[in-house]
């Protein structure tokens, strides 16, 4: 039925489509043809103008060259001033000049000169007298008219055996302006001019023809026949020649343009035919609409804006309003049904796992059918999927990505279950928990101990391999009846409480919890106090006690909340001990150690992670406390060493070994402590003390250099002088002399 209506409508309106497309094609073709004709006409105008300018420019260049040569060329001047009896070299030089002019201007076909004194004619190829020269008539005509312009086309025959050629000639007198000694005739072949303009156009589409002042074809193509016509024509102000151009098939173009009226009439006819066809088709298709309106006539509906106009009912408005009302009601019902379906599904799931629904298996089946849920069976088993490190999951992904990943996880669980011939029902019961209800089927017998673990482990492995997070799955016991489902769900959630101890990215069942011994929280408080005590007294074995305590925690079975309470107690006990220490340690604890420990505990998701995160913070605190203790002891020791050196610096035996023996310490350790606490090496400090005293003795006493050296700890004056000059920059004698000179002015 639908195919029949489609074909009928398609075949009804297809002729109108063809008519419109055809008319559009004709209009486009006409516009394109007219535009092309205008562009061709403009191109021909530019072609004629360009050809005229090119020819005029070339001829003007030759004209200017001839004028300049008649004025400046010595060989030409000498020729016109000489006679038959003159030096033959003058003639040779003139011929050479003519050849140079032809070489420099290839457009020139030939040149000859006429000397009036004896009628001698000299060209680039021969010489003669006017009465014997082939161009005698032209020479005599010019002597009468003397018009210095380019001539019309004429036949020039220099040698009878070669024949003549069509040329245009330029005649210039010599000398310039007077013109009484002779004349120069420049011949340019019209064929050369034709070649000059031939590269400007495509001879297959356009043509150029040039006529002289008499209307004779000078060069170019004669295209007045064969359908061609001239579209543009220009007259040169320099030569008075006419330049015309046009299209080779101009007649055909004109004929096509003349069809515009025919195409217009055809277009009008097509429009009329289209209107008639639309009237016919509309009349034919209106009958089913009238039948539909008749069926809706019994439907009572108030129409906004009035349903009648001028006493007649508006059937279309009535049908539209009725259909809109029906569709709107159906849409609202469908939307409400979908919203209620989702809410009813989640509500039923929560009632089943929370124990709030006292349903029998039959009642459950009746509820599941309209909600499009899996048909429940007599027995089922629960497991809950928890996203590990959910805080990091929320920080690493946007809201949209979180929803997408959760949807992917839920879909993957359903696909894996279908591959294992299992049926399940899953719902997100919290932000990080996906609760799944696995139903028993003939293919998946829940009595087999591998059914649920196999499904759960495949889900866990796929998530770890393909997604950027891991999951921990809590497995509940088998529920024989509907009322045991809450117990199975509660067992799943209870199993997940021990994830911190048992580890993430694994399966945890109620059997795993029952098989391990329960540990009391209070049993760990004493271990914490002992650990803190060892830490406070500075015993290095506190790290072994720390690791042993975490091993004890791992062997026990505390819930996640209990582990957090134990960790918080650890921080509390450390803080209480630190409160009795120095202000520096208390400040370091409050500003550095306590925030780091709190951050590690808040972000810790397993015992191993907590152990590895807390340990470096405590080690850093321990090392700092020990360093402070050592620093206080060493500072006092170094202070005593400095006083000892200041009092006994004149002792020649003063050295690191001497200090070490005096203070019962290793010499290398003394050097290290001295450098760390004073920032200066022991040797540099001793030399500085000695040199300061030496400068005082040299300026305030009359002791000799040897005596000064002995008083500051040197047995040799040479050694003393070398060290003094290295430190002060002067020898002891120079230093004393310089001081006395400055003191005396």
XYZ file of C-alpha atoms in Angstrom:
745
model
C 0.000 0.000 0.000
C 2.776 2.423 0.962
C 4.708 1.537 -2.225
C 1.619 2.150 -4.344
C 1.058 5.626 -2.843
C 4.736 6.470 -3.272
C 4.693 5.538 -6.949
C 1.471 7.414 -7.567
C 2.772 10.618 -5.985
C 6.155 10.287 -7.680
C 4.678 9.773 -11.129
C 2.189 12.580 -10.524
C 4.714 15.300 -9.756
C 7.627 14.022 -11.871
C 6.427 15.831 -15.054
C 6.335 19.126 -13.121
C 9.882 18.483 -11.949
C 11.025 17.785 -15.514
C 9.338 20.955 -16.782
C 10.935 23.141 -14.136
C 14.383 21.631 -14.692
C 14.081 21.989 -18.470
C 12.997 25.607 -18.214
C 15.826 26.318 -15.765
C 18.278 24.727 -18.186
C 17.064 26.895 -21.068
C 17.291 30.059 -18.973
C 20.756 29.144 -17.771
C 21.893 28.299 -21.292
C 20.539 31.593 -22.622
C 22.194 33.636 -19.881
C 25.448 31.767 -20.367
C 25.317 32.271 -24.128
C 24.566 35.968 -23.792
C 27.346 36.415 -21.263
C 29.765 34.532 -23.481
C 28.827 36.690 -26.460
C 29.424 39.879 -24.475
C 32.746 38.620 -23.175
C 33.774 37.624 -26.711
C 32.812 41.083 -27.981
C 34.859 42.765 -25.240
C 37.757 40.444 -25.964
C 37.617 41.349 -29.671
C 37.680 45.036 -28.822
C 40.729 44.577 -26.666
C 42.291 42.422 -29.397
C 41.846 45.129 -32.053
C 43.144 47.812 -29.732
C 46.131 45.719 -28.664
C 47.019 44.849 -32.278
C 46.807 48.509 -33.332
C 48.982 49.630 -30.411
C 51.523 46.896 -31.074
C 51.878 47.746 -34.772
C 51.931 51.501 -34.166
C 54.546 51.153 -31.434
C 56.776 49.009 -33.656
C 56.492 51.427 -36.594
C 57.100 54.452 -34.372
C 60.267 52.858 -33.045
C 61.513 52.414 -36.614
C 60.471 55.969 -37.499
C 62.301 57.428 -34.489
C 65.360 55.350 -35.305
C 65.451 56.675 -38.869
C 65.148 60.275 -37.673
C 67.953 59.835 -35.167
C 70.197 58.153 -37.729
C 69.694 60.933 -40.270
C 70.686 63.438 -37.635
C 73.525 61.620 -35.891
C 74.931 58.990 -38.284
C 78.146 60.179 -39.954
C 78.172 57.465 -42.684
C 74.700 58.565 -43.809
C 75.613 62.248 -43.772
C 78.788 61.555 -45.734
C 76.840 59.550 -48.321
C 74.295 62.308 -49.022
C 77.049 64.941 -49.245
C 79.267 62.879 -51.591
C 78.951 62.178 -55.316
C 79.894 59.477 -57.792
C 83.529 60.499 -57.803
C 83.895 60.516 -54.025
C 85.809 58.037 -51.925
C 84.326 54.474 -52.343
C 84.757 53.919 -48.635
C 81.906 56.348 -47.996
C 79.558 54.044 -49.912
C 80.819 50.957 -48.104
C 80.355 52.627 -44.697
C 76.827 53.669 -45.658
C 75.911 50.101 -46.715
C 77.338 48.788 -43.466
C 75.180 51.243 -41.528
C 72.067 50.141 -43.423
C 72.789 46.505 -42.550
C 73.261 47.438 -38.894
C 69.862 49.118 -38.893
C 68.243 45.975 -40.350
C 70.071 43.818 -37.792
C 68.909 45.940 -34.841
C 65.324 46.102 -36.127
C 64.338 42.711 -37.635
C 60.927 44.062 -38.620
C 62.620 46.035 -41.433
C 62.591 44.098 -44.674
C 64.813 46.400 -46.775
C 66.291 49.929 -46.841
C 67.551 52.100 -49.656
C 68.742 55.696 -49.931
C 68.413 58.134 -52.860
C 70.947 60.958 -53.367
C 69.435 63.926 -55.234
C 72.709 65.392 -56.538
C 73.390 62.536 -58.980
C 70.251 60.295 -58.609
C 72.297 57.504 -57.050
C 70.347 54.777 -55.209
C 72.079 52.691 -52.524
C 70.383 49.794 -50.699
C 71.554 47.134 -48.277
C 71.820 44.659 -51.180
C 72.551 46.683 -54.374
C 73.140 50.121 -55.878
C 71.873 51.833 -59.021
C 70.571 55.105 -60.403
C 66.959 56.203 -60.158
C 66.244 55.735 -63.828
C 67.395 52.116 -63.649
C 66.005 51.271 -60.192
C 62.892 49.069 -59.881
C 61.184 51.482 -57.418
C 61.574 54.536 -59.713
C 57.877 55.412 -59.784
C 57.654 55.491 -55.965
C 60.771 57.665 -55.695
C 59.482 60.179 -58.222
C 56.032 60.244 -56.569
C 57.605 61.018 -53.165
C 59.751 63.813 -54.629
C 56.523 65.479 -55.703
C 54.385 64.904 -52.533
C 57.086 64.635 -49.811
C 54.726 63.330 -47.072
C 56.788 61.714 -44.265
C 54.284 58.969 -43.350
C 53.864 55.278 -43.746
C 52.421 54.432 -47.108
C 49.577 52.071 -47.909
C 50.360 48.561 -48.962
C 52.324 48.347 -52.187
C 54.351 45.821 -54.154
C 58.109 46.275 -53.817
C 60.388 44.374 -56.230
C 64.097 44.842 -55.536
C 65.253 42.018 -57.817
C 63.130 40.786 -60.717
C 64.410 37.259 -60.442
C 63.201 37.036 -56.799
C 59.877 38.718 -57.353
C 58.097 41.379 -55.382
C 56.458 41.359 -51.952
C 53.748 43.402 -50.256
C 55.288 46.118 -48.047
C 54.516 49.409 -46.372
C 57.157 52.106 -46.667
C 58.371 55.007 -44.577
C 60.139 57.869 -46.365
C 62.325 60.330 -44.539
C 64.355 63.153 -46.118
C 67.962 64.052 -45.397
C 69.006 66.143 -43.704
C 66.141 66.230 -41.211
C 63.635 69.049 -41.749
C 65.393 70.382 -44.935
C 65.093 67.165 -46.978
C 67.142 68.637 -49.868
C 70.032 66.154 -50.123
C 68.156 62.900 -50.486
C 65.776 60.469 -48.863
C 65.743 57.161 -46.954
C 63.057 54.569 -47.731
C 62.284 51.913 -45.078
C 60.269 48.909 -46.309
C 58.418 46.677 -43.820
C 56.789 43.539 -45.167
C 53.085 43.275 -44.331
C 53.684 39.598 -43.626
C 56.028 40.607 -40.783
C 53.311 42.826 -39.340
C 50.875 39.935 -39.610
C 53.250 37.653 -37.700
C 53.642 40.381 -35.080
C 49.894 40.343 -34.322
C 49.294 36.661 -34.937
C 50.422 35.633 -31.428
C 47.736 37.797 -29.822
C 44.785 35.500 -30.614
C 43.713 31.985 -31.460
C 43.118 31.759 -35.193
C 40.550 28.971 -34.648
C 38.208 31.277 -32.719
C 39.095 34.898 -33.622
C 40.592 36.903 -36.469
C 42.190 40.314 -37.087
C 42.238 42.192 -40.378
C 43.986 45.479 -41.102
C 43.065 47.790 -43.993
C 45.064 50.698 -45.306
C 43.642 54.143 -45.986
C 42.273 53.006 -49.348
C 40.318 50.153 -47.769
C 42.593 47.468 -49.163
C 43.431 44.504 -46.935
C 46.896 45.201 -45.605
C 47.440 42.068 -43.530
C 45.395 39.623 -41.499
C 42.520 37.376 -42.488
C 39.668 38.235 -44.763
C 36.746 36.924 -42.709
C 33.765 38.644 -44.240
C 32.712 35.322 -45.665
C 31.811 32.006 -44.129
C 29.615 33.344 -41.289
C 32.283 35.610 -39.729
C 31.707 39.259 -38.910
C 33.687 42.147 -37.459
C 32.677 43.004 -33.885
C 35.035 45.914 -33.259
C 37.075 48.337 -35.367
C 39.663 51.029 -34.571
C 41.484 53.593 -36.756
C 45.109 54.350 -35.960
C 45.861 58.019 -35.426
C 49.443 57.354 -36.525
C 48.968 55.432 -39.799
C 45.187 55.936 -40.421
C 44.902 52.180 -40.916
C 41.730 50.367 -39.817
C 42.000 47.421 -37.397
C 39.038 45.089 -37.113
C 38.464 41.836 -35.186
C 35.698 39.338 -34.657
C 34.787 35.695 -34.141
C 35.447 33.065 -36.769
C 31.950 31.628 -36.253
C 30.263 34.892 -35.435
C 27.267 34.033 -37.534
C 26.599 30.909 -35.501
C 26.845 32.864 -32.263
C 24.462 35.470 -33.608
C 22.066 32.729 -34.647
C 22.115 31.126 -31.198
C 21.527 34.506 -29.558
C 18.596 35.096 -31.854
C 16.922 31.992 -30.401
C 16.323 33.831 -27.124
C 12.754 34.654 -28.060
C 12.128 31.063 -29.087
C 13.448 29.769 -25.775
C 11.348 32.306 -23.914
C 8.201 31.117 -25.676
C 9.109 27.505 -24.928
C 9.612 28.394 -21.263
C 6.168 30.055 -21.071
C 4.569 27.017 -22.645
C 6.264 24.763 -20.111
C 5.003 26.925 -17.242
C 1.465 26.757 -18.583
C 1.726 22.997 -18.959
C 3.058 22.700 -15.421
C 0.155 24.734 -14.015
C -2.379 22.624 -15.861
C -0.752 19.442 -14.647
C -0.659 20.673 -11.041
C -4.368 21.491 -11.206
C -5.098 18.014 -12.492
C -2.951 16.250 -9.926
C -4.281 18.373 -7.038
C -7.871 17.657 -8.079
C -7.078 13.964 -8.238
C -5.371 13.832 -4.831
C -7.959 15.950 -3.037
C -10.487 13.143 -2.985
C -8.684 11.038 -0.307
C -8.349 14.169 1.837
C -12.088 14.769 1.590
C -12.678 11.210 2.724
C -10.365 11.707 5.742
C -12.195 14.921 6.617
C -15.469 13.043 6.471
C -14.153 10.472 8.959
C -13.043 13.225 11.376
C -16.389 15.010 11.123
C -17.702 13.120 14.160
C -14.617 14.112 16.264
C -15.547 16.917 18.659
C -12.674 19.368 19.174
C -12.666 23.156 19.662
C -10.307 24.679 17.104
C -8.335 27.747 18.102
C -8.948 30.717 15.885
C -12.300 29.462 14.668
C -13.006 26.470 12.528
C -15.302 28.185 10.059
C -14.720 30.901 7.531
C -17.587 32.649 5.774
C -19.972 29.936 6.859
C -17.760 27.079 5.633
C -15.769 24.595 7.770
C -11.973 24.645 7.414
C -11.400 20.892 7.044
C -7.622 21.169 6.985
C -7.483 23.177 10.204
C -9.903 20.740 11.800
C -7.895 17.670 10.722
C -4.603 19.303 11.744
C -5.907 20.216 15.194
C -7.359 16.772 15.727
C -4.159 15.005 14.677
C -1.993 17.368 16.764
C -4.166 16.724 19.790
C -4.036 12.962 19.345
C -0.275 12.938 18.714
C 0.389 15.218 21.678
C -1.579 12.964 23.980
C 0.255 9.911 22.631
C 3.621 11.633 23.052
C 2.878 12.655 26.619
C 1.697 9.187 27.440
C 4.797 7.597 25.875
C 7.138 10.004 27.695
C 5.437 9.465 31.009
C 5.433 5.729 30.453
C 9.204 5.708 29.741
C 9.954 7.842 32.821
C 7.744 5.685 34.999
C 9.295 2.558 33.495
C 12.804 3.578 34.552
C 11.715 4.677 38.011
C 9.579 1.598 38.535
C 12.505 -0.607 37.487
C 14.908 1.003 39.977
C 12.268 1.051 42.695
C 11.556 -2.653 42.263
C 15.285 -3.466 42.359
C 15.792 -1.506 45.595
C 12.738 -3.150 47.150
C 14.168 -6.575 46.366
C 17.668 -5.936 47.755
C 16.476 -3.917 50.775
C 13.752 -6.414 51.728
C 10.946 -3.902 51.424
C 8.889 -5.948 48.925
C 7.097 -9.020 50.166
C 6.687 -10.498 46.703
C 6.206 -14.040 45.674
C 7.901 -15.409 42.591
C 4.671 -15.155 40.610
C 4.109 -11.552 41.640
C 7.677 -10.755 40.673
C 7.152 -12.273 37.229
C 4.030 -10.146 36.743
C 5.972 -7.013 37.685
C 8.948 -7.898 35.466
C 6.988 -8.491 32.259
C 5.699 -4.904 31.636
C 9.048 -3.521 32.746
C 10.835 -5.681 30.135
C 13.058 -7.264 32.781
C 14.562 -10.767 32.725
C 12.078 -13.358 33.857
C 13.012 -14.287 37.444
C 13.639 -17.882 38.432
C 13.450 -19.664 41.755
C 17.050 -18.967 42.741
C 19.467 -16.106 42.147
C 22.770 -14.760 43.404
C 23.974 -11.208 44.016
C 27.325 -9.574 43.317
C 28.273 -5.900 43.656
C 30.880 -4.158 41.477
C 32.742 -1.283 43.176
C 34.941 1.165 41.244
C 38.381 1.317 42.866
C 39.823 4.693 43.849
C 36.539 6.408 43.118
C 37.932 9.797 44.177
C 40.625 9.580 41.507
C 37.988 8.349 39.046
C 35.925 11.504 39.635
C 38.984 13.770 39.398
C 40.323 12.216 36.193
C 37.074 12.206 34.194
C 34.380 14.735 33.481
C 30.749 14.052 34.314
C 30.020 13.016 30.748
C 32.988 10.628 30.629
C 31.999 9.121 33.986
C 28.492 8.335 32.732
C 29.929 6.884 29.521
C 32.382 4.615 31.375
C 29.688 3.438 33.768
C 27.392 2.671 30.862
C 30.228 0.767 29.162
C 30.883 -1.282 32.307
C 27.207 -2.183 32.660
C 26.936 -3.130 28.989
C 30.073 -5.300 29.130
C 28.690 -7.229 32.108
C 25.499 -7.986 30.164
C 27.464 -9.082 27.069
C 29.763 -11.389 29.050
C 26.727 -12.896 30.799
C 25.032 -13.540 27.460
C 28.146 -15.348 26.196
C 28.066 -17.572 29.300
C 24.332 -18.268 28.727
C 23.460 -16.351 31.895
C 20.717 -13.810 32.534
C 21.098 -10.917 34.907
C 19.608 -7.638 36.043
C 21.923 -4.736 36.992
C 21.312 -1.311 38.509
C 23.589 1.439 39.871
C 22.613 1.511 43.559
C 25.148 4.251 44.396
C 27.714 6.415 42.637
C 30.426 3.750 42.854
C 28.421 0.509 43.234
C 26.790 -1.495 40.449
C 24.575 -4.206 41.945
C 23.928 -7.263 39.768
C 21.341 -9.998 40.243
C 22.300 -13.254 38.460
C 19.432 -15.653 37.708
C 19.688 -19.401 37.532
C 19.065 -20.935 34.080
C 19.350 -24.471 32.738
C 22.618 -23.446 31.083
C 23.975 -21.621 34.156
C 23.409 -23.719 37.263
C 24.192 -21.665 40.362
C 25.013 -24.827 42.303
C 28.222 -25.051 40.307
C 30.876 -23.160 42.293
C 32.492 -21.702 39.152
C 29.445 -20.004 37.582
C 29.444 -16.690 39.441
C 33.250 -16.427 40.016
C 33.876 -17.121 36.317
C 31.504 -14.367 35.235
C 32.813 -11.896 37.818
C 36.466 -12.605 37.035
C 35.936 -12.079 33.294
C 34.293 -8.741 34.042
C 37.179 -7.745 36.313
C 39.830 -8.802 33.792
C 38.132 -7.034 30.866
C 37.825 -3.805 32.879
C 41.473 -3.885 33.914
C 42.630 -4.512 30.355
C 40.401 -2.114 28.418
C 39.438 0.675 30.830
C 41.695 3.018 32.747
C 40.449 1.952 36.161
C 39.934 -1.269 38.118
C 37.029 -2.774 40.010
C 36.579 -4.970 43.087
C 33.647 -7.360 43.127
C 31.882 -8.573 46.262
C 30.192 -11.971 45.859
C 27.148 -12.943 47.928
C 25.723 -16.378 48.789
C 23.005 -18.118 46.817
C 19.433 -16.911 47.501
C 17.066 -19.880 47.399
C 13.939 -17.732 47.631
C 13.017 -14.112 46.973
C 13.206 -13.149 50.640
C 16.883 -14.198 50.818
C 17.981 -11.650 48.177
C 18.552 -8.872 50.774
C 20.792 -11.235 52.737
C 22.870 -11.983 49.627
C 23.164 -8.253 48.841
C 24.157 -7.429 52.430
C 26.861 -10.111 52.266
C 28.258 -8.502 49.075
C 28.454 -5.080 50.701
C 29.991 -6.593 53.835
C 32.686 -8.275 51.744
C 33.607 -4.968 50.084
C 34.214 -3.427 53.517
C 37.405 -5.482 53.763
C 38.835 -4.255 50.460
C 41.489 -2.147 52.164
C 42.947 -5.209 53.878
C 42.392 -7.824 51.190
C 43.346 -5.529 48.284
C 41.746 -3.993 45.209
C 41.071 -5.406 41.729
C 39.951 -8.801 42.981
C 36.929 -10.896 43.928
C 35.881 -10.957 47.616
C 33.267 -13.436 48.761
C 31.653 -14.077 52.123
C 33.677 -17.307 52.347
C 36.929 -15.268 52.135
C 35.898 -13.210 55.144
C 34.764 -16.211 57.169
C 38.008 -18.113 56.483
C 40.205 -15.394 58.010
C 40.387 -14.584 61.688
C 38.848 -11.391 62.995
C 41.251 -8.903 64.587
C 40.328 -6.458 67.292
C 41.112 -2.796 66.724
C 42.276 -2.354 70.303
C 45.019 -4.913 69.831
C 46.771 -2.510 67.471
C 46.720 0.519 69.780
C 49.534 -0.844 71.922
C 51.628 -1.527 68.826
C 51.090 2.079 67.745
C 52.189 3.443 71.135
C 55.295 1.229 71.097
C 56.133 2.345 67.545
C 55.814 6.037 68.450
C 57.917 5.481 71.565
C 60.746 3.971 69.479
C 60.434 6.851 67.026
C 60.643 9.444 69.821
C 63.708 7.896 71.485
C 65.570 7.876 68.167
C 65.940 4.119 67.883
C 66.716 3.088 64.291
C 64.801 -0.170 64.559
C 61.491 1.715 64.561
C 61.249 1.101 60.787
C 61.295 -2.687 61.342
C 58.589 -2.281 63.962
C 56.580 -0.153 61.474
C 56.738 -2.852 58.747
C 55.951 -5.598 61.289
C 52.895 -3.694 62.495
C 51.521 -3.381 58.933
C 52.109 -7.090 58.391
C 50.074 -7.694 61.532
C 47.311 -5.464 60.159
C 47.292 -7.393 56.892
C 47.072 -10.742 58.657
C 44.066 -9.563 60.630
C 40.704 -8.678 59.118
C 39.579 -5.113 59.729
C 36.996 -3.245 57.767
C 37.762 -0.177 55.711
C 36.371 2.119 58.426
C 38.358 0.331 61.120
C 41.569 0.714 59.094
C 40.885 4.441 58.731
C 40.286 4.720 62.503
C 43.596 2.966 63.211
C 45.444 5.282 60.815
C 43.847 8.345 62.365
C 44.867 7.084 65.824
C 48.437 6.757 64.527
C 48.415 10.411 63.487
C 46.821 11.448 66.782
C 49.434 9.652 68.868
C 52.296 11.111 66.817
C 50.808 14.592 67.245
C 50.507 14.128 70.994
C 54.169 13.106 71.234
C 55.335 15.985 69.029
C 53.529 18.502 71.267
C 56.147 17.862 73.925
C 59.121 18.493 71.654
C 60.792 21.736 70.575
C 58.960 24.500 68.730
C 60.892 23.807 65.531
C 59.723 20.195 65.470
C 56.156 21.177 66.366
C 56.129 23.725 63.522
C 57.490 21.196 61.036
C 54.856 18.673 62.149
C 51.979 21.138 61.756
C 53.104 22.624 58.415
C 54.618 19.644 56.596
C 54.288 16.197 58.156
C 50.658 16.323 59.348
C 49.214 17.534 55.965
C 51.221 14.900 54.090
C 50.081 12.091 56.425
C 46.436 13.216 56.196
C 46.643 13.292 52.406
C 48.126 9.779 52.265
C 45.406 8.382 54.548
C 42.607 10.128 52.625
C 43.918 8.804 49.293
C 44.883 5.363 50.579
C 42.798 2.532 49.145
C 44.830 -0.440 50.391
C 47.146 -1.374 53.244
C 50.149 -1.610 50.924
C 49.459 1.847 49.542
C 49.051 3.261 53.059
C 52.268 1.625 54.231
C 54.287 2.925 51.245
C 52.741 6.395 51.463
C 53.112 6.994 55.227
C 56.603 5.519 55.574
C 58.620 8.210 53.651
C 56.810 10.989 55.543
C 57.793 9.484 58.902
C 61.355 8.845 57.707
C 61.675 12.471 56.611
C 60.381 13.659 60.001
C 62.713 11.276 61.853
C 65.771 12.394 59.844
C 64.963 16.047 60.445
C 64.598 15.515 64.205
C 67.888 13.599 64.349
C 69.599 16.285 62.310
C 68.308 18.982 64.660
C 69.623 17.006 67.613
C 72.999 16.500 65.983
C 73.131 20.138 64.932
C 72.615 21.375 68.472
C 75.414 19.103 69.743
C 77.793 19.951 66.886
C 77.160 23.686 67.148
C 78.357 23.723 70.723
C 81.367 21.604 69.784
C 82.328 23.893 66.878
C 81.937 26.937 69.094
C 84.456 25.444 71.524
C 86.811 24.602 68.615
C 86.687 28.197 67.337
C 87.537 29.548 70.797
C 90.356 27.066 71.133
C 91.816 28.137 67.735
C 91.474 31.836 68.530
C 93.436 31.334 71.773
C 96.091 28.935 70.431
C 96.440 29.920 66.744
C 100.193 30.691 67.294
C 100.812 27.045 68.065
C 102.857 25.630 65.138
C 101.272 22.220 65.781
C 97.728 23.511 65.254
C 96.089 21.166 62.728
C 93.004 18.940 62.193
C 94.808 16.036 63.850
C 95.710 18.265 66.815
C 92.040 19.361 67.173
C 90.836 15.772 66.823
C 93.125 14.581 69.589
C 92.157 17.472 71.839
C 88.370 16.964 71.339
C 88.551 13.151 71.058
C 87.191 13.113 67.465
C 88.313 11.895 64.064
C 90.220 14.521 62.053
C 88.091 14.013 58.911
C 84.884 14.311 60.952
C 86.221 17.518 62.529
C 86.850 18.935 59.030
C 83.317 18.002 57.930
C 81.634 19.501 61.005
C 83.719 22.672 60.737
C 82.775 23.155 57.096
C 79.054 22.409 57.626
C 78.680 24.706 60.639
C 80.927 27.639 59.670
C 80.835 27.438 55.894
C 84.649 27.735 55.924
C 87.431 25.186 55.833
C 89.543 24.745 58.980
C 92.775 25.679 57.134
C 91.243 28.876 55.716
C 89.931 29.880 59.142
C 93.376 29.285 60.787
C 95.232 31.231 58.047
C 92.769 34.104 58.338
C 93.356 34.334 62.111
C 97.149 34.249 61.676
C 97.240 36.802 58.845
C 95.085 39.283 60.762
C 97.474 39.102 63.733
C 100.508 39.324 61.397
C 99.163 42.554 59.835
C 98.703 44.046 63.291
C 102.257 43.130 64.366
C 103.784 44.517 61.142
C 102.073 47.890 61.533
C 102.153 48.326 65.333
C 105.529 46.784 66.302
C 109.124 46.719 65.116
C 109.442 42.955 65.195
C 111.385 41.413 62.350
C 109.629 39.207 59.789
C 111.056 36.079 61.452
C 109.768 37.198 64.860
C 106.325 37.982 63.416
C 106.248 34.565 61.733
C 107.049 32.786 64.998
C 104.430 34.789 66.920
C 101.683 33.704 64.499
C 102.644 30.009 64.347
C 105.202 29.748 61.529
C 108.708 28.417 62.198
C 110.011 29.558 58.805
C 109.943 33.170 57.637
C 109.932 31.949 54.001
C 106.746 29.921 54.484
C 105.150 32.834 56.346
C 106.088 35.332 53.593
C 104.697 33.065 50.856
C 101.341 32.648 52.624
C 101.166 36.368 53.562
C 101.712 37.513 49.971
C 99.149 35.014 48.662
C 96.492 36.281 51.100
C 97.308 40.038 51.347
C 98.913 40.629 47.949
C 102.145 42.115 49.334
C 105.200 40.617 50.989
C 105.516 41.404 54.746
C 108.282 43.983 54.083
C 106.294 45.704 51.315
C 103.198 45.772 53.477
C 105.090 47.448 56.395
C 106.788 49.999 54.053
C 103.511 50.886 52.362
C 101.803 51.371 55.741
C 104.566 53.700 56.991
C 104.495 55.755 53.808
C 100.734 56.256 54.039
C 101.007 57.050 57.771
C 103.641 59.757 57.115
C 101.621 61.334 54.346
